[in-house]
Amino acid sequence: MTQIAEPPAGTAQTERKRVNHWIDGARVAGTSSRRGPVYNPATGELAREVDFASAQEVDAAVAAARSAFPAWRATSLSRRTEILFRFRNLVEQHREEIAAHLTREHGKVRTDALGEVQRGLENVEFATGIPSLLKGGFSEQVSSGVDVYQIRQPLGVVAGITPFNFPAMVPMWMFANAIACGNAFVLKPSEKDPSASVYLAELWQEAGLPNGVFNVVHGDKVAVDRILEHPDIAAVSFVGSTPIARHIYETGTKHGKRVQALGGAKNHMVVLPDADIDMAADAAVSAAYGSAGERCMAISVVVAVGDVADPLVEAIEGRLPKIKVGPGSEEGVEMGPLITREHRDKVVSYLDSGTKQGAVLRVDGRQHVLYSQEDGGFFLGVSLLDNVTPEMECYRNEIFGPVLEIVRVPTYADAARVIDENPYANGTAIFTRDGGAARQFQFDVNVGMVGINVPIPVPVAYYSFGGWKASLFGDLHMYGPEGIQFYTRAKIVTARWPDPSTSKVDLGFPQTR
Ligand code: NAD
């Protein structure tokens, strides 16, 4: 195993302000001078720094995982289940601390952060069922005295690369199943909010997971590229933006790895003329502005069909002044800041380009008092862009901020075409009282996750999560049954037990009759 120096001696203060890697069951300080800033988005302060791994540091984490793998793979299913249960209980017990990390570094409000932990926990709970999930099939007497059965075996060392917007849940989507299946895991979390991942690593250790089965390396493209080409990594799970997802898929598969790479989104919510306007407006506002719109399943476009548009837009607009924006740690606040100042400015640029190209800015988030604070947090109020058309820049790009766009169309067929022509296909929703229309939508739409009067249709942990088109590269969706498939490979055994009374030489091709 590649050796890494111990953390340099420093004051407790210095140590706290540095986020280190977690390799082979211990915090390991980065040896390269490369580090990244971790801000408190609610204040704009540089809160700590995170070590950026060099290729050698990634190698060390992979080597630790590789040496832990054989024993972990051979660990009985009941012992693995026991550790998973303990981890599950520890996450539940420490949900407030995990949520506090999320609020501090991501900015999301406490209730939202607790919701993230809960949805991640569901994936751990699913993985505790690993003895049943790994059951294979068995066919008796496929030929005379011959049985066939399938077993699923772990891949070895697998890696996860995760985005900033769910620093606890998305890693749990991946590592719970991967580890339950008997793999060793290397996580490269987002460098923007890295602390939760190391906290989770400590909980794994407390749960009794052997050292080296779960490792965390922080960093940027240098770490990611080493993961993609490392010969000892069998599979890579990625969640992030579409251009990076495409790069991960192309590079990882070129290096012989199994890859699932989930990308960006532009999620449309179709509202038909018969929909309950208040219910649709509540859903649109909640799904568009929750977590400041930094959710891959956020509703970013409402497609208003026919004469529902005017009353719906009025109902949405009427709800916006009541949304309380502020620091995520403050009681009663509903929407926190954006992740960085650069990201906020990029979001704002779409308000400008949208209005230049003919959209109507009904509510401008820049009017919020927290936006104009020089040197303050990365706040932006909620924005509502009406009369958006598919040619506009603000429509063609994923904004990933608290901006809801309204596209007005005359018919259901036009709504369906707008969605179909969009390159993203993560989630979508339809709001209607008409069961036939909803069923037709579900049948027609080329999108991976569909909500019927449900604006954020994130599948529960015992289904799998994934979009279509430019929202997912690879064959298998994440977590749930497809996650188990992703982290294992099938082996088929054809067996005959010796029966000397029937043995003879036969050069014919084996037949089953
Ligand atoms: P991102 O693509 O910038 O980063 C994701 C990961 O890739 C991070 O770990 C980052 O360090 C790494 N990375 C960034 N640039 C890289 C490069 N050039 N080479 C190699 N690695 C690189 O995404 P983000 O800004 O952290 O997250 C937001 C994006 O994630 C949005 O597009 C959102 O839609 C998407 N997302 C998708 C899903 C989904 O399930 N489809 C879920 C959550 C977020």
Coordinates of C-alpha atoms and ligand atoms in Angstrom, one line a residue:
M1 CA 0.0 0.0 0.0
T2 CA 1.3 3.5 -0.8
Q3 CA 2.3 5.3 2.3
I4 CA 0.9 8.7 3.2
A5 CA 2.4 11.0 5.7
E6 CA 0.6 11.6 9.0
P7 CA -1.1 14.9 9.3
P8 CA 1.4 17.7 10.0
A9 CA 1.4 18.8 13.6
G10 CA -0.8 21.9 14.0
T11 CA -3.0 23.7 16.5
A12 CA -6.5 22.3 17.1
Q13 CA -7.8 25.3 15.3
T14 CA -5.8 24.6 12.1
E15 CA -6.9 20.9 12.2
R16 CA -10.6 21.9 12.5
K17 CA -10.4 24.2 9.6
R18 CA -8.9 21.5 7.3
V19 CA -11.1 18.8 5.9
N20 CA -8.9 15.7 5.4
H21 CA -9.2 12.5 3.4
W22 CA -10.3 9.3 5.1
I23 CA -8.2 6.4 4.1
D24 CA -7.9 2.9 5.7
G25 CA -10.0 3.9 8.7
A26 CA -8.2 7.2 9.6
R27 CA -8.2 10.9 8.8
V28 CA -5.3 11.5 6.5
A29 CA -4.0 15.0 5.7
G30 CA -3.3 15.8 2.1
T31 CA 0.4 16.0 1.3
S32 CA 0.0 18.2 -1.8
S33 CA -0.3 21.9 -1.4
R34 CA -3.5 21.9 -3.4
R35 CA -6.6 22.7 -1.4
G36 CA -10.0 24.2 -2.1
P37 CA -12.1 26.7 -0.2
V38 CA -15.2 25.6 1.7
Y39 CA -17.5 28.6 2.3
N40 CA -20.4 29.2 4.7
P41 CA -22.9 30.3 2.0
A42 CA -25.1 32.0 4.5
T43 CA -22.3 34.4 5.5
G44 CA -20.0 34.3 2.5
E45 CA -17.1 33.5 4.9
L46 CA -14.3 31.1 4.0
A47 CA -15.1 28.5 6.7
R48 CA -12.5 25.9 6.1
E49 CA -10.3 24.4 3.4
V50 CA -10.4 20.9 1.9
D51 CA -7.4 18.9 0.8
F52 CA -7.3 18.1 -2.8
A53 CA -5.9 14.6 -3.5
S54 CA -3.0 13.9 -5.8
A55 CA -3.0 10.8 -8.0
Q56 CA -0.8 9.1 -5.4
E57 CA -3.4 9.8 -2.6
V58 CA -6.1 8.3 -4.8
D59 CA -3.8 5.3 -5.3
A60 CA -3.4 5.0 -1.5
A61 CA -7.2 4.9 -1.0
V62 CA -7.6 2.4 -3.8
A63 CA -4.8 0.3 -2.3
A64 CA -6.5 0.3 1.1
A65 CA -9.8 -0.7 -0.5
R66 CA -8.2 -3.4 -2.5
S67 CA -6.6 -5.0 0.5
A68 CA -9.8 -4.8 2.6
F69 CA -11.9 -6.3 -0.2
P70 CA -11.1 -10.1 0.1
A71 CA -12.0 -10.3 3.8
W72 CA -15.0 -8.0 3.5
R73 CA -16.3 -10.1 0.5
A74 CA -15.9 -13.2 2.6
T75 CA -17.7 -11.8 5.6
S76 CA -21.0 -13.6 6.1
L77 CA -24.2 -11.9 5.0
S78 CA -25.5 -11.9 8.6
R79 CA -22.4 -10.1 9.9
R80 CA -22.6 -7.6 7.0
T81 CA -26.3 -7.0 7.8
E82 CA -25.4 -6.5 11.5
I83 CA -22.9 -3.7 10.5
L84 CA -25.4 -2.1 8.2
F85 CA -28.0 -2.1 10.9
R86 CA -25.6 -0.5 13.3
F87 CA -24.7 2.1 10.7
R88 CA -28.3 2.8 10.1
N89 CA -28.9 3.4 13.8
L90 CA -25.9 5.7 14.1
V91 CA -27.0 7.8 11.1
E92 CA -30.5 8.1 12.7
Q93 CA -29.0 8.9 16.1
H94 CA -26.7 11.6 14.6
R95 CA -29.1 13.0 12.0
E96 CA -29.0 16.5 13.6
E97 CA -25.2 16.6 13.4
I98 CA -25.2 15.5 9.8
A99 CA -27.9 18.0 8.9
A100 CA -25.9 20.7 10.6
H101 CA -22.9 19.9 8.4
L102 CA -25.2 20.2 5.4
T103 CA -26.7 23.6 6.5
R104 CA -23.3 25.0 7.3
E105 CA -21.6 24.1 4.0
H106 CA -24.4 23.7 1.5
G107 CA -26.7 26.3 3.0
K108 CA -30.0 24.3 2.9
V109 CA -32.4 24.9 5.7
R110 CA -32.4 22.5 8.7
T111 CA -35.7 20.8 7.8
D112 CA -34.6 20.2 4.3
A113 CA -31.2 18.9 5.5
L114 CA -33.0 16.5 7.8
G115 CA -35.2 15.4 4.9
E116 CA -32.0 14.7 2.9
V117 CA -30.6 12.5 5.7
Q118 CA -33.9 10.7 5.9
R119 CA -34.0 9.9 2.2
G120 CA -30.4 8.7 2.4
L121 CA -31.2 6.6 5.4
E122 CA -33.9 4.8 3.4
N123 CA -31.2 3.5 1.1
V124 CA -29.3 2.2 4.0
E125 CA -32.4 0.5 5.2
F126 CA -32.9 -1.1 1.8
A127 CA -29.4 -2.4 1.9
T128 CA -30.0 -4.1 5.3
G129 CA -32.1 -6.5 3.3
I130 CA -29.0 -7.7 1.5
P131 CA -29.4 -11.4 2.3
S132 CA -32.7 -11.4 0.3
L133 CA -31.4 -9.1 -2.3
L134 CA -28.5 -11.3 -3.3
K135 CA -30.6 -14.5 -3.6
G136 CA -30.1 -16.0 -7.0
G137 CA -32.2 -18.4 -9.0
F138 CA -32.0 -22.2 -9.0
S139 CA -33.2 -24.6 -11.7
E140 CA -33.3 -28.2 -10.7
Q141 CA -32.8 -31.0 -13.2
V142 CA -32.1 -28.9 -16.3
S143 CA -30.8 -32.2 -17.7
S144 CA -30.5 -35.5 -16.1
G145 CA -28.8 -35.0 -12.7
V146 CA -27.8 -31.5 -13.7
D147 CA -28.8 -28.3 -11.8
V148 CA -28.1 -24.7 -12.7
Y149 CA -28.0 -21.7 -10.4
Q150 CA -27.0 -18.1 -10.4
I151 CA -25.0 -16.3 -7.8
R152 CA -24.2 -12.6 -7.7
Q153 CA -20.7 -11.6 -6.6
P154 CA -19.2 -8.1 -5.8
L155 CA -17.0 -6.4 -8.3
G156 CA -14.1 -5.4 -6.0
V157 CA -13.2 -1.8 -5.5
V158 CA -15.8 0.6 -6.7
A159 CA -15.9 4.4 -6.7
G160 CA -18.5 7.1 -6.3
I161 CA -18.2 10.8 -7.4
T162 CA -20.9 13.0 -6.0
P163 CA -22.3 16.5 -6.5
F164 CA -22.6 19.4 -4.0
N165 CA -26.4 19.5 -3.8
F166 CA -26.9 16.3 -1.7
P167 CA -23.6 15.8 0.2
A168 CA -25.1 13.0 2.4
M169 CA -27.9 11.5 0.5
V170 CA -26.3 10.8 -2.9
P171 CA -23.2 9.1 -1.3
M172 CA -25.7 7.0 0.6
W173 CA -27.5 6.1 -2.7
M174 CA -24.3 4.6 -3.8
F175 CA -22.2 3.2 -0.9
A176 CA -25.0 1.5 1.1
N177 CA -25.7 -1.0 -1.7
A178 CA -22.1 -1.2 -2.8
I179 CA -20.8 -2.1 0.6
A180 CA -23.7 -4.4 1.4
C181 CA -22.9 -6.4 -1.8
G182 CA -19.4 -7.0 -0.5
N183 CA -17.4 -4.3 -2.4
A184 CA -14.9 -1.8 -1.0
F185 CA -15.7 1.8 -1.7
V186 CA -13.8 5.0 -2.6
L187 CA -15.9 8.2 -2.4
K188 CA -14.9 11.5 -4.1
P189 CA -17.5 13.9 -2.7
S190 CA -18.1 17.4 -3.9
E191 CA -15.2 19.7 -2.8
K192 CA -17.8 22.4 -2.1
D193 CA -19.3 20.7 1.0
P194 CA -17.0 17.8 1.9
S195 CA -17.5 17.5 5.7
A196 CA -20.5 15.3 5.9
S197 CA -18.7 12.5 4.0
V198 CA -15.9 12.3 6.6
Y199 CA -18.5 12.3 9.3
L200 CA -20.3 9.4 7.7
A201 CA -16.9 7.6 7.4
E202 CA -16.5 7.9 11.2
L203 CA -20.0 6.5 11.7
W204 CA -19.1 3.5 9.5
Q205 CA -16.1 2.9 11.7
E206 CA -18.1 3.1 14.8
A207 CA -20.6 0.6 13.3
G208 CA -17.8 -1.9 13.0
L209 CA -17.0 -1.7 9.3
P210 CA -13.4 -2.9 8.8
N211 CA -10.9 -0.3 7.9
G212 CA -10.3 0.2 4.2
V213 CA -13.9 -0.9 3.1
F214 CA -15.0 2.8 3.0
N215 CA -12.6 5.6 2.0
V216 CA -13.0 9.2 1.1
V217 CA -10.7 11.3 -1.1
H218 CA -11.4 14.9 -1.7
G219 CA -10.5 16.9 -4.7
D220 CA -11.1 18.0 -8.2
K221 CA -10.4 16.8 -11.7
V222 CA -7.0 15.4 -10.7
A223 CA -8.6 12.9 -8.3
V224 CA -11.5 12.1 -10.6
D225 CA -9.2 11.4 -13.6
R226 CA -7.1 9.1 -11.5
I227 CA -10.2 7.2 -10.4
L228 CA -11.3 6.9 -14.0
E229 CA -8.1 5.4 -15.2
H230 CA -7.1 3.4 -12.1
P231 CA -6.8 -0.3 -13.1
D232 CA -8.0 -1.6 -9.7
I233 CA -11.3 0.3 -9.8
A234 CA -14.0 -1.9 -11.3
A235 CA -17.0 0.5 -11.5
V236 CA -17.8 4.1 -11.1
S237 CA -21.1 5.7 -10.0
F238 CA -21.4 9.4 -10.8
V239 CA -24.0 12.1 -10.1
G240 CA -23.5 15.6 -11.3
S241 CA -23.9 17.9 -14.3
T242 CA -24.4 16.5 -17.8
P243 CA -21.0 17.6 -19.4
I244 CA -19.1 16.0 -16.6
A245 CA -21.4 12.9 -16.6
R246 CA -20.6 12.4 -20.3
H247 CA -16.9 12.8 -19.6
I248 CA -17.0 10.3 -16.7
Y249 CA -19.0 7.8 -18.8
E250 CA -16.8 8.0 -21.9
T251 CA -13.5 7.9 -20.0
G252 CA -14.5 5.3 -17.5
T253 CA -15.8 2.9 -20.0
K254 CA -12.8 3.5 -22.2
H255 CA -10.7 2.2 -19.2
G256 CA -12.9 -0.9 -19.0
K257 CA -15.1 0.1 -16.1
R258 CA -18.8 -0.3 -15.5
V259 CA -20.2 3.2 -15.3
Q260 CA -23.5 4.8 -14.3
A261 CA -23.3 8.6 -14.7
L262 CA -26.4 10.7 -13.8
G263 CA -26.4 14.2 -15.3
G264 CA -28.4 17.4 -15.1
A265 CA -32.1 18.1 -15.5
K266 CA -34.8 20.5 -16.7
N267 CA -37.9 19.1 -15.1
H268 CA -41.3 20.2 -16.6
M269 CA -44.6 20.2 -14.7
V270 CA -47.5 20.1 -17.1
V271 CA -50.7 21.7 -15.7
L272 CA -53.9 20.8 -17.7
P273 CA -56.9 23.1 -17.7
D274 CA -58.9 20.8 -15.4
A275 CA -56.2 20.8 -12.6
D276 CA -56.9 22.1 -9.1
I277 CA -55.2 25.5 -9.4
D278 CA -54.3 25.8 -5.7
M279 CA -52.9 22.4 -5.5
A280 CA -50.8 22.9 -8.7
A281 CA -49.6 26.3 -7.5
D282 CA -48.5 24.9 -4.1
A283 CA -46.7 22.0 -5.7
A284 CA -45.0 24.2 -8.3
V285 CA -43.7 26.7 -5.7
S286 CA -42.6 24.0 -3.3
A287 CA -40.8 22.0 -6.0
A288 CA -39.2 25.0 -7.7
Y289 CA -37.8 26.9 -4.8
G290 CA -37.1 24.2 -2.2
S291 CA -33.4 24.0 -1.5
A292 CA -33.1 27.2 -3.6
G293 CA -33.8 25.2 -6.7
E294 CA -30.6 23.3 -6.3
R295 CA -32.2 19.9 -6.7
C296 CA -31.9 17.7 -9.7
M297 CA -35.6 16.9 -9.4
A298 CA -36.7 20.5 -8.8
I299 CA -39.4 21.7 -11.1
S300 CA -37.8 24.4 -13.3
V301 CA -40.5 24.8 -15.9
V302 CA -44.3 24.9 -15.6
V303 CA -46.0 24.1 -18.9
A304 CA -49.4 25.7 -18.6
V305 CA -51.9 24.3 -21.1
G306 CA -54.6 26.5 -22.5
D307 CA -56.6 28.8 -20.3
V308 CA -55.1 27.5 -17.0
A309 CA -52.1 29.8 -17.6
D310 CA -53.4 33.1 -16.3
P311 CA -55.0 31.9 -13.0
L312 CA -52.1 29.5 -12.4
V313 CA -49.4 32.2 -12.8
E314 CA -51.4 34.5 -10.6
A315 CA -51.7 31.8 -7.9
I316 CA -48.0 31.1 -8.1
E317 CA -47.0 34.7 -8.0
G318 CA -49.3 35.4 -5.0
R319 CA -47.4 32.7 -3.0
L320 CA -43.9 34.1 -3.6
P321 CA -43.8 37.1 -1.2
K322 CA -44.5 34.8 1.7
I323 CA -41.4 32.6 1.2
K324 CA -38.9 33.3 4.0
V325 CA -35.3 33.5 2.7
G326 CA -32.4 33.6 5.1
P327 CA -29.7 31.5 6.8
G328 CA -30.6 27.8 6.8
S329 CA -29.9 27.5 10.6
E330 CA -32.5 30.2 11.5
E331 CA -35.9 28.8 12.7
G332 CA -38.7 29.4 10.2
V333 CA -36.5 30.1 7.2
E334 CA -37.7 28.2 4.1
M335 CA -35.0 28.9 1.6
G336 CA -31.3 29.4 2.1
P337 CA -28.5 30.8 0.0
L338 CA -26.9 29.4 -3.2
I339 CA -23.8 27.3 -3.0
T340 CA -21.2 30.0 -4.2
R341 CA -21.2 33.6 -5.3
E342 CA -20.2 32.5 -8.9
H343 CA -23.1 30.1 -9.1
R344 CA -25.5 32.8 -7.9
D345 CA -24.2 35.2 -10.5
K346 CA -24.6 32.6 -13.2
V347 CA -28.3 32.1 -12.1
V348 CA -28.8 35.9 -12.2
S349 CA -27.4 36.0 -15.8
Y350 CA -30.3 33.8 -16.9
L351 CA -32.7 36.5 -15.6
D352 CA -31.0 39.0 -17.8
S353 CA -30.8 36.8 -20.9
G354 CA -34.4 35.7 -20.4
T355 CA -35.7 39.3 -20.3
K356 CA -33.5 40.3 -23.2
Q357 CA -35.0 37.5 -25.3
G358 CA -38.6 38.4 -24.5
A359 CA -39.5 36.6 -21.3
V360 CA -41.5 38.5 -18.6
L361 CA -39.8 38.8 -15.3
R362 CA -42.8 38.8 -13.0
V363 CA -40.8 38.4 -9.8
D364 CA -37.1 39.4 -9.6
G365 CA -35.0 37.6 -6.9
R366 CA -32.5 40.5 -7.0
Q367 CA -35.1 42.7 -5.2
H368 CA -34.6 40.6 -2.1
V369 CA -32.8 42.6 0.6
L370 CA -30.2 39.8 1.2
Y371 CA -29.1 39.9 -2.4
S372 CA -27.7 43.4 -2.3
Q373 CA -25.6 42.8 0.8
E374 CA -22.0 43.4 -0.2
D375 CA -19.7 40.7 1.3
G376 CA -22.8 38.9 2.7
G377 CA -24.0 35.4 2.0
F378 CA -24.8 34.1 -1.5
F379 CA -28.5 34.9 -1.3
L380 CA -30.9 35.4 -4.2
G381 CA -34.7 35.7 -3.7
V382 CA -37.2 33.7 -5.7
S383 CA -37.7 34.6 -9.4
L384 CA -40.6 33.9 -11.8
L385 CA -40.0 34.2 -15.5
D386 CA -43.2 34.1 -17.6
N387 CA -43.7 33.7 -21.4
V388 CA -40.5 31.7 -21.7
T389 CA -40.1 29.8 -25.1
P390 CA -37.9 26.8 -25.8
E391 CA -35.5 28.9 -28.0
M392 CA -34.4 31.1 -25.1
E393 CA -31.1 30.7 -23.3
C394 CA -32.8 30.5 -19.9
Y395 CA -34.8 27.6 -21.1
R396 CA -32.1 25.7 -23.0
N397 CA -29.8 25.6 -19.9
E398 CA -30.2 24.0 -16.5
I399 CA -30.3 27.1 -14.2
F400 CA -30.1 25.2 -10.9
G401 CA -31.4 28.1 -8.8
P402 CA -34.6 29.6 -7.4
V403 CA -36.0 30.5 -10.8
L404 CA -39.3 29.1 -12.1
E405 CA -40.1 29.5 -15.8
I406 CA -43.6 29.4 -17.3
V407 CA -44.0 28.1 -20.8
R408 CA -47.5 28.7 -22.2
V409 CA -48.9 26.2 -24.8
P410 CA -52.3 25.8 -26.3
T411 CA -52.7 22.0 -26.1
Y412 CA -51.6 18.8 -24.4
A413 CA -49.9 17.8 -27.6
D414 CA -47.8 20.9 -27.5
A415 CA -46.8 20.3 -23.9
A416 CA -45.8 16.8 -24.8
R417 CA -43.7 18.0 -27.7
V418 CA -41.9 20.6 -25.6
I419 CA -40.8 17.9 -23.1
D420 CA -39.9 15.5 -25.9
E421 CA -37.7 18.1 -27.6
N422 CA -35.8 18.9 -24.4
P423 CA -32.4 17.1 -24.2
Y424 CA -32.8 16.4 -20.5
A425 CA -35.2 13.8 -19.2
N426 CA -34.7 13.3 -15.5
G427 CA -38.2 13.9 -13.9
T428 CA -41.5 15.3 -15.0
A429 CA -45.0 15.7 -13.6
I430 CA -48.5 16.2 -14.8
F431 CA -51.3 17.9 -12.8
T432 CA -54.8 17.0 -13.8
R433 CA -58.0 15.4 -12.5
D434 CA -58.3 13.4 -15.7
G435 CA -57.0 9.8 -15.2
G436 CA -57.1 9.1 -18.9
A437 CA -54.9 12.1 -19.7
A438 CA -52.5 11.2 -16.9
R439 CA -52.2 7.6 -18.1
Q440 CA -51.6 8.8 -21.7
F441 CA -48.8 11.1 -20.4
Q442 CA -47.2 8.3 -18.4
F443 CA -47.4 6.1 -21.6
D444 CA -46.0 8.8 -24.0
V445 CA -43.4 10.7 -22.1
N446 CA -39.7 10.0 -22.7
V447 CA -38.6 10.8 -19.2
G448 CA -37.2 8.5 -16.5
M449 CA -39.3 9.5 -13.5
V450 CA -42.9 10.6 -13.8
G451 CA -45.2 12.2 -11.2
I452 CA -48.9 12.3 -11.4
N453 CA -50.1 15.1 -9.2
V454 CA -46.7 14.6 -7.5
P455 CA -44.2 17.3 -8.4
I456 CA -40.9 15.7 -7.2
P457 CA -41.3 12.0 -8.0
V458 CA -38.0 10.7 -6.4
P459 CA -38.5 7.0 -6.3
V460 CA -38.5 5.3 -2.8
A461 CA -35.4 3.3 -2.1
Y462 CA -36.8 -0.1 -3.2
Y463 CA -37.3 1.3 -6.8
S464 CA -34.4 2.8 -8.7
F465 CA -33.5 6.4 -9.5
G466 CA -32.5 7.6 -13.0
G467 CA -33.4 9.8 -15.9
W468 CA -33.3 9.2 -19.6
K469 CA -31.5 11.0 -22.5
A470 CA -28.8 13.5 -21.4
S471 CA -29.8 12.9 -17.7
L472 CA -28.2 9.5 -17.5
F473 CA -25.3 7.8 -19.3
G474 CA -25.1 4.0 -18.8
D475 CA -27.6 1.2 -18.6
L476 CA -28.5 0.9 -14.9
H477 CA -30.2 3.4 -12.7
M478 CA -29.1 4.2 -9.2
Y479 CA -30.0 2.5 -5.9
G480 CA -32.8 0.0 -5.3
P481 CA -32.7 -3.3 -7.3
E482 CA -30.7 -1.8 -10.2
G483 CA -28.1 -0.6 -7.7
I484 CA -27.7 -4.2 -6.5
Q485 CA -27.3 -5.3 -10.1
F486 CA -24.8 -2.5 -10.8
Y487 CA -22.5 -3.5 -7.9
T488 CA -22.5 -7.2 -8.6
R489 CA -22.0 -9.5 -11.5
A490 CA -23.7 -12.8 -12.2
K491 CA -22.1 -16.1 -12.2
I492 CA -24.0 -19.1 -13.5
V493 CA -23.0 -22.5 -12.2
T494 CA -24.0 -25.7 -14.0
A495 CA -23.5 -28.7 -11.7
R496 CA -23.7 -32.4 -11.8
W497 CA -22.8 -34.6 -8.8
P498 CA -21.0 -37.8 -9.9
D499 CA -23.1 -40.9 -10.4
P500 CA -20.8 -43.6 -11.6
S501 CA -23.7 -45.7 -12.7
T502 CA -24.5 -43.3 -15.6
S503 CA -21.0 -42.2 -16.6
K504 CA -19.9 -42.8 -20.2
V505 CA -17.9 -41.1 -23.0
D506 CA -20.2 -39.1 -25.3
L507 CA -18.7 -36.7 -27.8
G508 CA -22.1 -35.3 -28.9
F509 CA -23.0 -31.7 -28.0
P510 CA -24.6 -31.6 -24.5
Q511 CA -28.4 -31.7 -24.8
T512 CA -31.0 -31.1 -22.2
R513 CA -33.5 -33.7 -23.3
Ligands
NAD1 P1 -20.6 18.9 -11.2 O1 -20.8 18.1 -12.4 O2 -19.9 20.2 -11.3 O3 -19.7 18.1 -10.1 C1 -20.0 16.8 -9.7 C2 -18.7 16.0 -9.3 O4 -17.8 16.0 -10.4 C3 -18.0 16.7 -8.2 O5 -17.5 15.7 -7.3 C4 -16.9 17.5 -8.8 O6 -15.7 17.6 -8.0 C5 -16.6 16.6 -10.1 N1 -16.1 17.4 -11.2 C6 -16.4 18.7 -11.5 N2 -15.8 19.1 -12.6 C7 -15.1 18.1 -13.0 C8 -14.2 17.9 -14.2 N3 -14.0 18.8 -15.1 N4 -13.6 16.7 -14.3 C9 -13.8 15.7 -13.4 N5 -14.6 15.8 -12.3 C10 -15.2 17.0 -12.1 O7 -22.0 19.1 -10.4 P2 -22.4 19.9 -9.2 O8 -22.3 21.4 -9.6 O9 -21.6 19.5 -8.0 O10 -23.9 19.4 -8.9 C11 -25.0 20.0 -9.6 C12 -25.3 19.2 -10.8 O11 -25.6 17.8 -10.5 C13 -26.6 19.7 -11.5 O12 -26.4 19.6 -12.9 C14 -27.6 18.6 -11.1 O13 -28.7 18.5 -12.0 C15 -26.8 17.4 -11.0 N6 -27.5 16.4 -10.2 C16 -28.0 15.4 -10.9 C17 -28.7 14.4 -10.1 C18 -29.3 13.2 -10.8 O14 -29.7 12.3 -10.1 N7 -29.5 13.2 -12.1 C19 -28.7 14.5 -8.7 C20 -28.1 15.6 -8.1 C21 -27.5 16.5 -8.9

